[in-house]
């Protein structure tokens, strides 16, 4: 589909956990030859560091200080994003349930978000990136050419998450409760709460296959790649 390879777009995919963002973002990025950057992995890496250093998830100043002293790297690979924390590979560990909750908790703090948003902008500024998260279309790249808000019925999202994670030994009930708790916090926090950007295309994936969602997003991208599509974002 990339008939117009010279334009390098920023594609923002936001939505709650379990809506299918990661799968769609990585498949789309592979097709376009773009980088796929999971912003949530950065919050997870910082949360892990807080866990390891016994820093309270409520201590904004200490968390911000920790962030400034951290090197968090997201390396896109064919098999997904590799997450490096101060040079250490923490890709698997950051997916554990305790780190998921901690990531949601550290992400409520404005000073933490400010640091994250600045890093994420550095990563995506030259385009050619599919970035997924909660605030990419609203805050990190409000001028992204393509903005998708991917949602799904909570019960379906819980089922998907249970299928992915239950093999790790967690119970279905605890996974569902964890997802509900995180959802509530991510949607109700004062700073950059999870919500669709006013110009995002909302896709409800409840009754759609992965391929159907991907085709819908691809159609949005194709439209923006037309030679006569008006540029939305300032170059560079
Ligand atoms: O996408 P994820 O489930 O890996 O994200 C983990 C947590 O990080 C999520 O519960 C809220 C936070 N997060 C955020 O606040 N903003 C983002 N852009 C991405 C994630």
GROMACS .gro file of C-alpha atoms and ligand atoms in nm, residues 14-18 21-22 38-44 94-95 99-108 113 120 132-136 140 161 178 182-183 185-186 189 191-192, ligand 1:
model
   63
   14UNK     CA    1  -0.488   0.534   2.154
   15UNK     CA    2  -0.728   0.331   2.359
   16UNK     CA    3  -0.776   0.123   2.673
   17UNK     CA    4  -0.592  -0.200   2.755
   18UNK     CA    5  -0.712  -0.504   2.564
   21UNK     CA    6  -0.376  -0.152   1.994
   22UNK     CA    7  -0.045  -0.339   2.006
   38UNK     CA    8   0.461   0.150   2.254
   39UNK     CA    9   0.451   0.446   2.488
   40UNK     CA   10   0.301   0.232   2.765
   41UNK     CA   11   0.626   0.034   2.779
   42UNK     CA   12   0.805   0.351   2.891
   43UNK     CA   13   0.563   0.402   3.182
   44UNK     CA   14   0.605   0.034   3.264
   94UNK     CA   15   0.735  -0.508   3.254
   95UNK     CA   16   0.434  -0.715   3.138
   99UNK     CA   17   0.411  -0.359   3.694
  100UNK     CA   18   0.091  -0.299   3.492
  101UNK     CA   19  -0.080  -0.157   3.800
  102UNK     CA   20   0.228   0.038   3.899
  103UNK     CA   21   0.254   0.188   3.548
  104UNK     CA   22  -0.102   0.311   3.569
  105UNK     CA   23  -0.031   0.460   3.913
  106UNK     CA   24   0.293   0.641   3.823
  107UNK     CA   25   0.132   0.777   3.506
  108UNK     CA   26  -0.116   0.996   3.697
  113UNK     CA   27   0.396   1.268   3.215
  120UNK     CA   28   0.809   1.039   2.313
  132UNK     CA   29   0.034   0.373   2.063
  133UNK     CA   30  -0.078   0.474   2.409
  134UNK     CA   31  -0.341   0.676   2.591
  135UNK     CA   32  -0.258   1.038   2.504
  136UNK     CA   33  -0.071   1.023   2.174
  140UNK     CA   34   0.208   1.384   2.249
  161UNK     CA   35  -0.627  -1.005   2.822
  178UNK     CA   36  -0.662  -0.551   3.737
  182UNK     CA   37  -0.642   0.036   3.553
  183UNK     CA   38  -0.917   0.144   3.314
  185UNK     CA   39  -0.766   0.517   3.686
  186UNK     CA   40  -0.650   0.588   3.329
  189UNK     CA   41  -0.700   1.095   3.619
  191UNK     CA   42  -0.387   1.494   3.372
  192UNK     CA   43  -0.431   1.368   3.013
  237LIG     O1   44  -0.041   0.055   2.712
  237LIG     P1   45  -0.004  -0.014   2.843
  237LIG     O2   46  -0.115  -0.100   2.895
  237LIG     O3   47   0.126  -0.087   2.834
  237LIG     O4   48   0.018   0.106   2.948
  237LIG     C1   49   0.048   0.086   3.084
  237LIG     C2   50   0.000   0.205   3.166
  237LIG     O5   51   0.076   0.320   3.132
  237LIG     C3   52  -0.146   0.243   3.144
  237LIG     O6   53  -0.230   0.176   3.234
  237LIG     C4   54  -0.147   0.392   3.163
  237LIG     C5   55  -0.006   0.436   3.128
  237LIG     N1   56   0.004   0.501   2.998
  237LIG     C6   57  -0.025   0.636   2.990
  237LIG     O7   58  -0.068   0.695   3.090
  237LIG     N2   59  -0.008   0.703   2.873
  237LIG     C7   60   0.036   0.641   2.764
  237LIG     N3   61   0.054   0.709   2.649
  237LIG     C8   62   0.064   0.503   2.768
  237LIG     C9   63   0.045   0.434   2.887
   0.00000   0.00000   0.00000
